[in-house]
PDB file of C-alpha atoms in Angstrom:
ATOM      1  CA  UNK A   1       0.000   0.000   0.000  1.00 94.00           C
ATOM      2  CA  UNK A   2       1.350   3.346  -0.630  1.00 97.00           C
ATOM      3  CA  UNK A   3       0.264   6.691   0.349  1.00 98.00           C
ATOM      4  CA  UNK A   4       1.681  10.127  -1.674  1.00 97.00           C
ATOM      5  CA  UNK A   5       1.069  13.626  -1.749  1.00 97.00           C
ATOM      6  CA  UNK A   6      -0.170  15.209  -5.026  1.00 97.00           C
ATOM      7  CA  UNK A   7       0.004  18.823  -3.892  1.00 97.00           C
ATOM      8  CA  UNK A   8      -0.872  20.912  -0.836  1.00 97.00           C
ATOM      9  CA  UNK A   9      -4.419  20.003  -0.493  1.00 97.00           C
ATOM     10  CA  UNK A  10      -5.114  16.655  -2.335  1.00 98.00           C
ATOM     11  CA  UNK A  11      -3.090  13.092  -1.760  1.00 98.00           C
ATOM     12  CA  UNK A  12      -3.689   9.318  -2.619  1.00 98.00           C
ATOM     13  CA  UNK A  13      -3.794   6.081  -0.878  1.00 98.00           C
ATOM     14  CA  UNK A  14      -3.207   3.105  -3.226  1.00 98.00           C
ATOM     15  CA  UNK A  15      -3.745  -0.754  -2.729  1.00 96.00           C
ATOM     16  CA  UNK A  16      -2.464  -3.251  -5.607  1.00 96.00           C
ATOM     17  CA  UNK A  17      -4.671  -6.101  -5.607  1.00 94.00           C
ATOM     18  CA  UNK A  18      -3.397  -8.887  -3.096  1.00 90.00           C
ATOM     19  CA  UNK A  19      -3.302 -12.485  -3.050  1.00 88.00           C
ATOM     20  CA  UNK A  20      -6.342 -12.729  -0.298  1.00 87.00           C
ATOM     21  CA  UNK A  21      -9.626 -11.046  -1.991  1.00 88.00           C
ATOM     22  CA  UNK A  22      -7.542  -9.604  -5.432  1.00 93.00           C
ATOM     23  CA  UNK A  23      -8.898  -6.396  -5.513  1.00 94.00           C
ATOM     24  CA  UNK A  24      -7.073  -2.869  -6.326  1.00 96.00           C
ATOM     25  CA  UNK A  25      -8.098   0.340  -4.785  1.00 97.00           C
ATOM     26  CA  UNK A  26      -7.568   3.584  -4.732  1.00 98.00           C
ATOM     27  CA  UNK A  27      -9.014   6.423  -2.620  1.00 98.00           C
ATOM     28  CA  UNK A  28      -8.452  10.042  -3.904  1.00 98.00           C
ATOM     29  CA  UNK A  29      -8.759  13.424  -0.808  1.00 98.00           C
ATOM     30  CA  UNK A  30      -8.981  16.374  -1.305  1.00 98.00           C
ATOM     31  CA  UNK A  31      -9.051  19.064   1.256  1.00 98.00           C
ATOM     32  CA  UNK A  32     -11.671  22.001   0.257  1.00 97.00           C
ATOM     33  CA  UNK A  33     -12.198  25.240   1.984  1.00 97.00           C
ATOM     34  CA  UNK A  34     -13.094  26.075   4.917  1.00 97.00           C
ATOM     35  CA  UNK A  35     -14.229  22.750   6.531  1.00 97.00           C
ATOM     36  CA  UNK A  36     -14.423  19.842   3.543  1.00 98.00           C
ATOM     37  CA  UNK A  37     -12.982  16.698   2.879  1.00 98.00           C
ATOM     38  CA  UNK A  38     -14.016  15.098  -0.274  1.00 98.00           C
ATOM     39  CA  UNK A  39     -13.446  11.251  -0.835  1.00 98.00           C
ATOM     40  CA  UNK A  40     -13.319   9.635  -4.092  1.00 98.00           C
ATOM     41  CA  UNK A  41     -12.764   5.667  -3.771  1.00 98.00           C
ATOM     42  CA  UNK A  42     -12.652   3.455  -7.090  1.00 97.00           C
ATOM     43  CA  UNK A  43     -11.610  -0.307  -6.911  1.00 95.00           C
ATOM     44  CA  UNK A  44     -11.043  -3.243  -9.328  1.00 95.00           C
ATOM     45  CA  UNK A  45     -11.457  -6.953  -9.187  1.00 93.00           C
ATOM     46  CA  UNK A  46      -9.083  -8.899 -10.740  1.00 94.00           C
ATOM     47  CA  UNK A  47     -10.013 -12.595 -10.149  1.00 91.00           C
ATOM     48  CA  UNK A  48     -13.370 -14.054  -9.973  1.00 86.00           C
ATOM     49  CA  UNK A  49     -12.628 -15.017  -6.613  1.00 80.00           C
ATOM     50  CA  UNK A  50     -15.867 -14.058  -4.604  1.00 81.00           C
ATOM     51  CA  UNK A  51     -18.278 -17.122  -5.822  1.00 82.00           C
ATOM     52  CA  UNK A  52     -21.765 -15.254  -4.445  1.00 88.00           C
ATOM     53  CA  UNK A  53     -21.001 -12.705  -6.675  1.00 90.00           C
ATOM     54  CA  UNK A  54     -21.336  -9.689  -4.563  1.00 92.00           C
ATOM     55  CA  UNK A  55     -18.636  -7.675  -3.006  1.00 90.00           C
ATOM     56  CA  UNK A  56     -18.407  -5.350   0.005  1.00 93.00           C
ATOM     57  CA  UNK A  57     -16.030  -3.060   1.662  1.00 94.00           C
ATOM     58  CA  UNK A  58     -16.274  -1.295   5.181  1.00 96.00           C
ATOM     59  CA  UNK A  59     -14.988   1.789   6.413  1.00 96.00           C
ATOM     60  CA  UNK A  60     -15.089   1.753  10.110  1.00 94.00           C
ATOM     61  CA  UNK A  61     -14.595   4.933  12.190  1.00 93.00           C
ATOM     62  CA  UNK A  62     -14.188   5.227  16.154  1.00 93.00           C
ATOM     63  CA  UNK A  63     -15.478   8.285  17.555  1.00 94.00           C
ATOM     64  CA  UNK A  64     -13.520   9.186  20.193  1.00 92.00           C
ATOM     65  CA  UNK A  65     -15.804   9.561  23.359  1.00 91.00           C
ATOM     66  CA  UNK A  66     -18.446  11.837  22.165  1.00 93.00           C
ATOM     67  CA  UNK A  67     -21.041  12.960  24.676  1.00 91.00           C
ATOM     68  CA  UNK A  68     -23.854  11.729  22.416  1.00 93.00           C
ATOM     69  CA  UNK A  69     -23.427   8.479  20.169  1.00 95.00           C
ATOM     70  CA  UNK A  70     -25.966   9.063  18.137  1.00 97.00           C
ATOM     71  CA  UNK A  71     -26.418   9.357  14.547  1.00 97.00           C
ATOM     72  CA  UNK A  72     -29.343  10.967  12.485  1.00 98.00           C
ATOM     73  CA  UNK A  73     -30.372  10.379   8.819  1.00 98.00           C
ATOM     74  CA  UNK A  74     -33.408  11.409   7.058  1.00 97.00           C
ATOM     75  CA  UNK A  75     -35.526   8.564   6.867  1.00 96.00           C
ATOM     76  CA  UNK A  76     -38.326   6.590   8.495  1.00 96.00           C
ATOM     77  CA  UNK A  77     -39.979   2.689   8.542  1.00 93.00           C
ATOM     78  CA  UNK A  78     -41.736   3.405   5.653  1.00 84.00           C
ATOM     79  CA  UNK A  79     -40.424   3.953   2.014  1.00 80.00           C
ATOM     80  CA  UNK A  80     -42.133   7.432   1.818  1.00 80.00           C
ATOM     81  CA  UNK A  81     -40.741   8.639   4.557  1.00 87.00           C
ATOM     82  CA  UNK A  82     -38.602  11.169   5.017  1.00 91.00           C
ATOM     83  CA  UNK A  83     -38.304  12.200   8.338  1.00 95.00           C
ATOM     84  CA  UNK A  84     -35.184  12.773  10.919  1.00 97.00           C
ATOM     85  CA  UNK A  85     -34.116   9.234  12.326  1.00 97.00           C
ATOM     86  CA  UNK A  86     -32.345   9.187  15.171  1.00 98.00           C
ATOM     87  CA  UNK A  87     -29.825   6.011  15.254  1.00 97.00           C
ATOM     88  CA  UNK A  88     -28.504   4.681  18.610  1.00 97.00           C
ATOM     89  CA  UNK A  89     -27.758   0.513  18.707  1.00 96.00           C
ATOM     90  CA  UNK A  90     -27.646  -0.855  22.096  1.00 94.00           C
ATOM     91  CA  UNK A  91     -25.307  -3.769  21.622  1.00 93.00           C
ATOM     92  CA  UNK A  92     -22.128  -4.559  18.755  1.00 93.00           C
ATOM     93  CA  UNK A  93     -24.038  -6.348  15.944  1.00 93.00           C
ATOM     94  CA  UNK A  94     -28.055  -5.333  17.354  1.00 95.00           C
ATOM     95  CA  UNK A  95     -29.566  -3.880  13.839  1.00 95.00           C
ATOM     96  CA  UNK A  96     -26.769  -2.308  13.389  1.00 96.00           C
ATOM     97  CA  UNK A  97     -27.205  -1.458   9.479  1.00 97.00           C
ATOM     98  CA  UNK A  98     -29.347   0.882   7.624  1.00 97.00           C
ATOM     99  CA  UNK A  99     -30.497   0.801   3.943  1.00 96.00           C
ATOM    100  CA  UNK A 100     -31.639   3.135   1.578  1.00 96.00           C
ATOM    101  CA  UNK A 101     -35.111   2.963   0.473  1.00 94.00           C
ATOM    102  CA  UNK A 102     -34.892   0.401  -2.435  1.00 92.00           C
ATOM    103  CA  UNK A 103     -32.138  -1.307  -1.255  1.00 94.00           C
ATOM    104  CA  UNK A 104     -33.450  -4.962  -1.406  1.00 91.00           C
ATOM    105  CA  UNK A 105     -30.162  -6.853  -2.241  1.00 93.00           C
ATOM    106  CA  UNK A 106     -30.023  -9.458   0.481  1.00 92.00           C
ATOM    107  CA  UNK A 107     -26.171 -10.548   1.049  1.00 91.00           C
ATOM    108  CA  UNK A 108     -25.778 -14.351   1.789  1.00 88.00           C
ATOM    109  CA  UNK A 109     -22.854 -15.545   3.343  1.00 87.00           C
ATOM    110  CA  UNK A 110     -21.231 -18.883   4.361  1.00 85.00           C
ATOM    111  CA  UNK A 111     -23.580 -20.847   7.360  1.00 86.00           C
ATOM    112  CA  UNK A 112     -21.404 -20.874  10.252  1.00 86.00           C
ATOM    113  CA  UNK A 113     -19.047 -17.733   9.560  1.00 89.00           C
ATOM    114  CA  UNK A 114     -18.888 -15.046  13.017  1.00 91.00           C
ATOM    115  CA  UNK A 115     -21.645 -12.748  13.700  1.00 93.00           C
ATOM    116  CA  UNK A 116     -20.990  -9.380  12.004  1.00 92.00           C
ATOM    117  CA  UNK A 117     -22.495  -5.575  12.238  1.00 93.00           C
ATOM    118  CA  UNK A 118     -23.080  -5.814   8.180  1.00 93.00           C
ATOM    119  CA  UNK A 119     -25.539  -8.847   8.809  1.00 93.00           C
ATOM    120  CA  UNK A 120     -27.795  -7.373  11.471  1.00 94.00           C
ATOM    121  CA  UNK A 121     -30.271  -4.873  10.120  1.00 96.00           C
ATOM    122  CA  UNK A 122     -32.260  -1.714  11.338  1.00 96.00           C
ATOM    123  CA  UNK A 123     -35.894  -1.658  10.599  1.00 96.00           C
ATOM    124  CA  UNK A 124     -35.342   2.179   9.612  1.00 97.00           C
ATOM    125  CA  UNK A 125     -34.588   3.170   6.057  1.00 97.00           C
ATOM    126  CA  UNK A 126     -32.839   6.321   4.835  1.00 97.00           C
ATOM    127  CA  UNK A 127     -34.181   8.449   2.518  1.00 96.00           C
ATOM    128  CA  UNK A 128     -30.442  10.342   1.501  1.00 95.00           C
ATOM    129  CA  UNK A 129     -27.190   9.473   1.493  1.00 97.00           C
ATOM    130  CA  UNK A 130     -26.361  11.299   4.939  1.00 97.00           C
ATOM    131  CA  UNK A 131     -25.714  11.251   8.230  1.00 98.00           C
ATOM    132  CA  UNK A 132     -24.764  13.341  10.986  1.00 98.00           C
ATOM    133  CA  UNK A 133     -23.412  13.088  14.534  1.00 98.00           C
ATOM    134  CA  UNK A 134     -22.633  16.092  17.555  1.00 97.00           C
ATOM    135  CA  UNK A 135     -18.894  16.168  19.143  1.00 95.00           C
ATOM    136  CA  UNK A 136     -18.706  18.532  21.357  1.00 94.00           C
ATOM    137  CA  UNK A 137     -19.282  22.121  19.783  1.00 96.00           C
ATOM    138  CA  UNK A 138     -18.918  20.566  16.176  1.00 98.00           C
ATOM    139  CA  UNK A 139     -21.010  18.685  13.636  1.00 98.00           C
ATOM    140  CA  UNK A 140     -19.499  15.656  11.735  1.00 98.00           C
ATOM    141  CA  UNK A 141     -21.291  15.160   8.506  1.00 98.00           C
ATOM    142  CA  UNK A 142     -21.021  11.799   6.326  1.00 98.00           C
ATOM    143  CA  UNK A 143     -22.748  12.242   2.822  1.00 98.00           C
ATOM    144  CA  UNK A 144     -22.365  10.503  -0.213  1.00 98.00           C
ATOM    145  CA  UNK A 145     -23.967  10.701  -4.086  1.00 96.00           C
ATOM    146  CA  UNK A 146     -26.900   9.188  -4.749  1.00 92.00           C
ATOM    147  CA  UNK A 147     -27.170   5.704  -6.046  1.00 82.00           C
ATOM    148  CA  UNK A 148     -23.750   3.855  -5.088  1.00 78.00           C
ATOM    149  CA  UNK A 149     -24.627   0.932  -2.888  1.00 93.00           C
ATOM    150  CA  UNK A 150     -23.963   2.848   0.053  1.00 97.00           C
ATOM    151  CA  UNK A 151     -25.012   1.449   4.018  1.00 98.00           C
ATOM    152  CA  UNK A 152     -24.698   3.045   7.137  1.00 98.00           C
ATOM    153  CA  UNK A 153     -23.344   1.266  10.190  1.00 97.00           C
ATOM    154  CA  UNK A 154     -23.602   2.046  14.182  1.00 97.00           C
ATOM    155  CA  UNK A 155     -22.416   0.477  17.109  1.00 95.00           C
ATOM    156  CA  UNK A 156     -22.058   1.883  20.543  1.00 93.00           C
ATOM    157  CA  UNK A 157     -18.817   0.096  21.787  1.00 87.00           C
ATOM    158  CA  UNK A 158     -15.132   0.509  20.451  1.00 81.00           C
ATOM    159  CA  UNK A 159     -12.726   0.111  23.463  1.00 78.00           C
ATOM    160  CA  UNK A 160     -13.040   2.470  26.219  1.00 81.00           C
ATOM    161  CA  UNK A 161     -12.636   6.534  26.393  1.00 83.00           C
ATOM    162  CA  UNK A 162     -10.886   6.378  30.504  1.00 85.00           C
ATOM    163  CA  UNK A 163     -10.856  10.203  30.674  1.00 83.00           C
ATOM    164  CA  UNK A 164     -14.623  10.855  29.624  1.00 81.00           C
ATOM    165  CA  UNK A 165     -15.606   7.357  31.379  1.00 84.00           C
ATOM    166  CA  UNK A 166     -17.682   5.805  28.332  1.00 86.00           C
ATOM    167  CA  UNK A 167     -16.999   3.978  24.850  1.00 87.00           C
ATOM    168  CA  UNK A 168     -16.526   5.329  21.766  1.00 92.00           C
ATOM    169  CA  UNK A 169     -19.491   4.790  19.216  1.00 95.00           C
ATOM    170  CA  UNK A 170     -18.769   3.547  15.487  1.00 95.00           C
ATOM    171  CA  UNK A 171     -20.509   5.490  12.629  1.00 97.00           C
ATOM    172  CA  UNK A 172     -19.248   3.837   9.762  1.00 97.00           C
ATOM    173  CA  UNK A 173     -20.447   2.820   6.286  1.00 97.00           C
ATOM    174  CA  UNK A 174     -20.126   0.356   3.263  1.00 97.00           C
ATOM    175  CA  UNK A 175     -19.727   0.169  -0.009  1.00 97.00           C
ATOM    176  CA  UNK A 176     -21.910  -3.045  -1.495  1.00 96.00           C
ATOM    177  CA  UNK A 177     -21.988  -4.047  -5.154  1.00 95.00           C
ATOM    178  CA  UNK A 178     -24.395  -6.854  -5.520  1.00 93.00           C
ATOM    179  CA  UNK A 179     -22.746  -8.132  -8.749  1.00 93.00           C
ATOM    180  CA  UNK A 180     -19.129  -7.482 -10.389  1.00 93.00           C
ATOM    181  CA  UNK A 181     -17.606  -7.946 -12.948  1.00 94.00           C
ATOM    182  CA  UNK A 182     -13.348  -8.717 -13.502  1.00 94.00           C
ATOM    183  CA  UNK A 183     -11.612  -5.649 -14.530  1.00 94.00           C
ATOM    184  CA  UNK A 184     -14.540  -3.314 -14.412  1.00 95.00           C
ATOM    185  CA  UNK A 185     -13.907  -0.130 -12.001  1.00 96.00           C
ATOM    186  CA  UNK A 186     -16.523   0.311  -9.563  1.00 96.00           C
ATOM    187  CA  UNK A 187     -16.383   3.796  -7.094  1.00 97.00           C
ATOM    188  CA  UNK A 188     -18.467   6.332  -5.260  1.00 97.00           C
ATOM    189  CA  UNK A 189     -17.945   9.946  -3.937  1.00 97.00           C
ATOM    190  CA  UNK A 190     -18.186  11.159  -0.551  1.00 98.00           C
ATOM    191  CA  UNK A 191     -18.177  14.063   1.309  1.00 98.00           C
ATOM    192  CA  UNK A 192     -17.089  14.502   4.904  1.00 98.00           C
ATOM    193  CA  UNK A 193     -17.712  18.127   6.374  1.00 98.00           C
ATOM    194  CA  UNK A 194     -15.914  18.859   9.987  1.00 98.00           C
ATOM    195  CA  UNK A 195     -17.930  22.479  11.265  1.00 98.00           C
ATOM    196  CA  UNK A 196     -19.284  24.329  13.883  1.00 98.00           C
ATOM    197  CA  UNK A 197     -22.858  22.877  14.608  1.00 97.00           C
ATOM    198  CA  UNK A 198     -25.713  24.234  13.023  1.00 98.00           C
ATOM    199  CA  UNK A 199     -29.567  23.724  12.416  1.00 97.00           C
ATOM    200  CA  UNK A 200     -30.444  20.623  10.269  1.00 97.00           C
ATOM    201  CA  UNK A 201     -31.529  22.347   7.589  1.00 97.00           C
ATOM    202  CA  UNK A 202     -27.923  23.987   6.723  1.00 98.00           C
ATOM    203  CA  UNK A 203     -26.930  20.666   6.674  1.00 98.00           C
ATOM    204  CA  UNK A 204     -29.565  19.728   4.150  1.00 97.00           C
ATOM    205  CA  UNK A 205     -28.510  22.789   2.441  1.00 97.00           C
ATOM    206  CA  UNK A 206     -24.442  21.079   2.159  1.00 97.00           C
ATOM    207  CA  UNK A 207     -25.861  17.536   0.890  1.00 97.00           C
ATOM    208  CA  UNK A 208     -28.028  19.814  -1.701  1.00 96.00           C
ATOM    209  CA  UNK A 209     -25.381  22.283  -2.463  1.00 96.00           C
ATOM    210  CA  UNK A 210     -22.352  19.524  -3.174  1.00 97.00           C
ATOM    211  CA  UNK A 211     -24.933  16.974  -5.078  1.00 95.00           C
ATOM    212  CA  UNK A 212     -25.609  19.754  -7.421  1.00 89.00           C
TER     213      UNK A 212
END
């Protein structure tokens, strides 16, 4: 794996396809003005390798003892819903996962294989690509473009914040593509905005603003 600087505000991380899964990726960042970081991930299978036919990757990220673990989404139970959803598991791998609205790939896995937070589901859908969760005087906001495949992920644990006296929560996400193809490039785009916390609806106004 190798990680270089392009120029002062954009750099890459790189990963050659290895002998375990055989699968290349590269994520692109790029630092924007005055509180942006903008993702752009693209991999490639090189071996028919994964015999389900679907392929997943997970992007896990520890929050480091936030007063409130929660994470909201606009969303609801229903598919025409579209109201805020506040997201709080009580236990590693208990619903953990949320879909979009129209998401009805079901992954299948191996009988037998460890319990996992991508196989234990919410009964809450989200309407958008984005999420949101309160540290302290700051927002952290998690969006992505429509229409890439894209789960979100809670859990409440992940080791233990001594100073603070509590754990520090998970918001995380994948990336699932229900079928690929060798050689074909698969990607999405993301967004992750680091600011001063606001109402919700100038952080609807970022989603609408960068999704154009």
């Amino acid at each position: 794996m190798t990680f270089k600087k392009i120029n002062d505000h954009q750099a890459e991380l790189h990963q050659p396809a290895r002998p375990n899964f055989h699968v290349e990726s590269t994520t692109r960042f790029n630092l924007c003005a005055p509180w942006y970081l903008d993702l752009d991930f693209r991999w490639k299978p090189h071996q028919h390798l994964h015999e389900r036919g679907w392929f997943g990757c997970f992007w896990a990220s520890y929050i480091n003892g936030p007063a409130y673990k929660s994470l909201y989404f606009s969303g609801g139970l229903s598919k025409v819903e579209s109201l805020w959803m506040q997201f709080c598991t009580q236990a590693h791998n208990d619903e953990s996962t949320v879909l979009a609205h129209g998401d009805d790939f079901e992954l299948t896995w191996e009988e037998g294989t460890h319990d996992a937070l991508f196989k234990n589901f919410s009964r809450m859908r989200y309407a958008k690509p984005l999420y949101y969760g309160n540290v302290d005087w700051l927002v952290y906001i998690m969006m992505f473009k429509p229409g890439n495949g894209i789960r979100m992920t809670h859990s409440p644990s992940g080791g233990t914040n001594q100073a603070a006296k509590t754990t520090n929560p998970a918001w995380d996400w994948q990336f699932i593509v229900p079928k690929y193809e060798v050689a074909q490039e698969y990607s999405y785009q993301a967004r992750v905005v680091l600011r001063p916390s606001c109402p919700r609806e100038e952080i609807l106004a970022e989603y609408e603003k960068w999704t154009g």
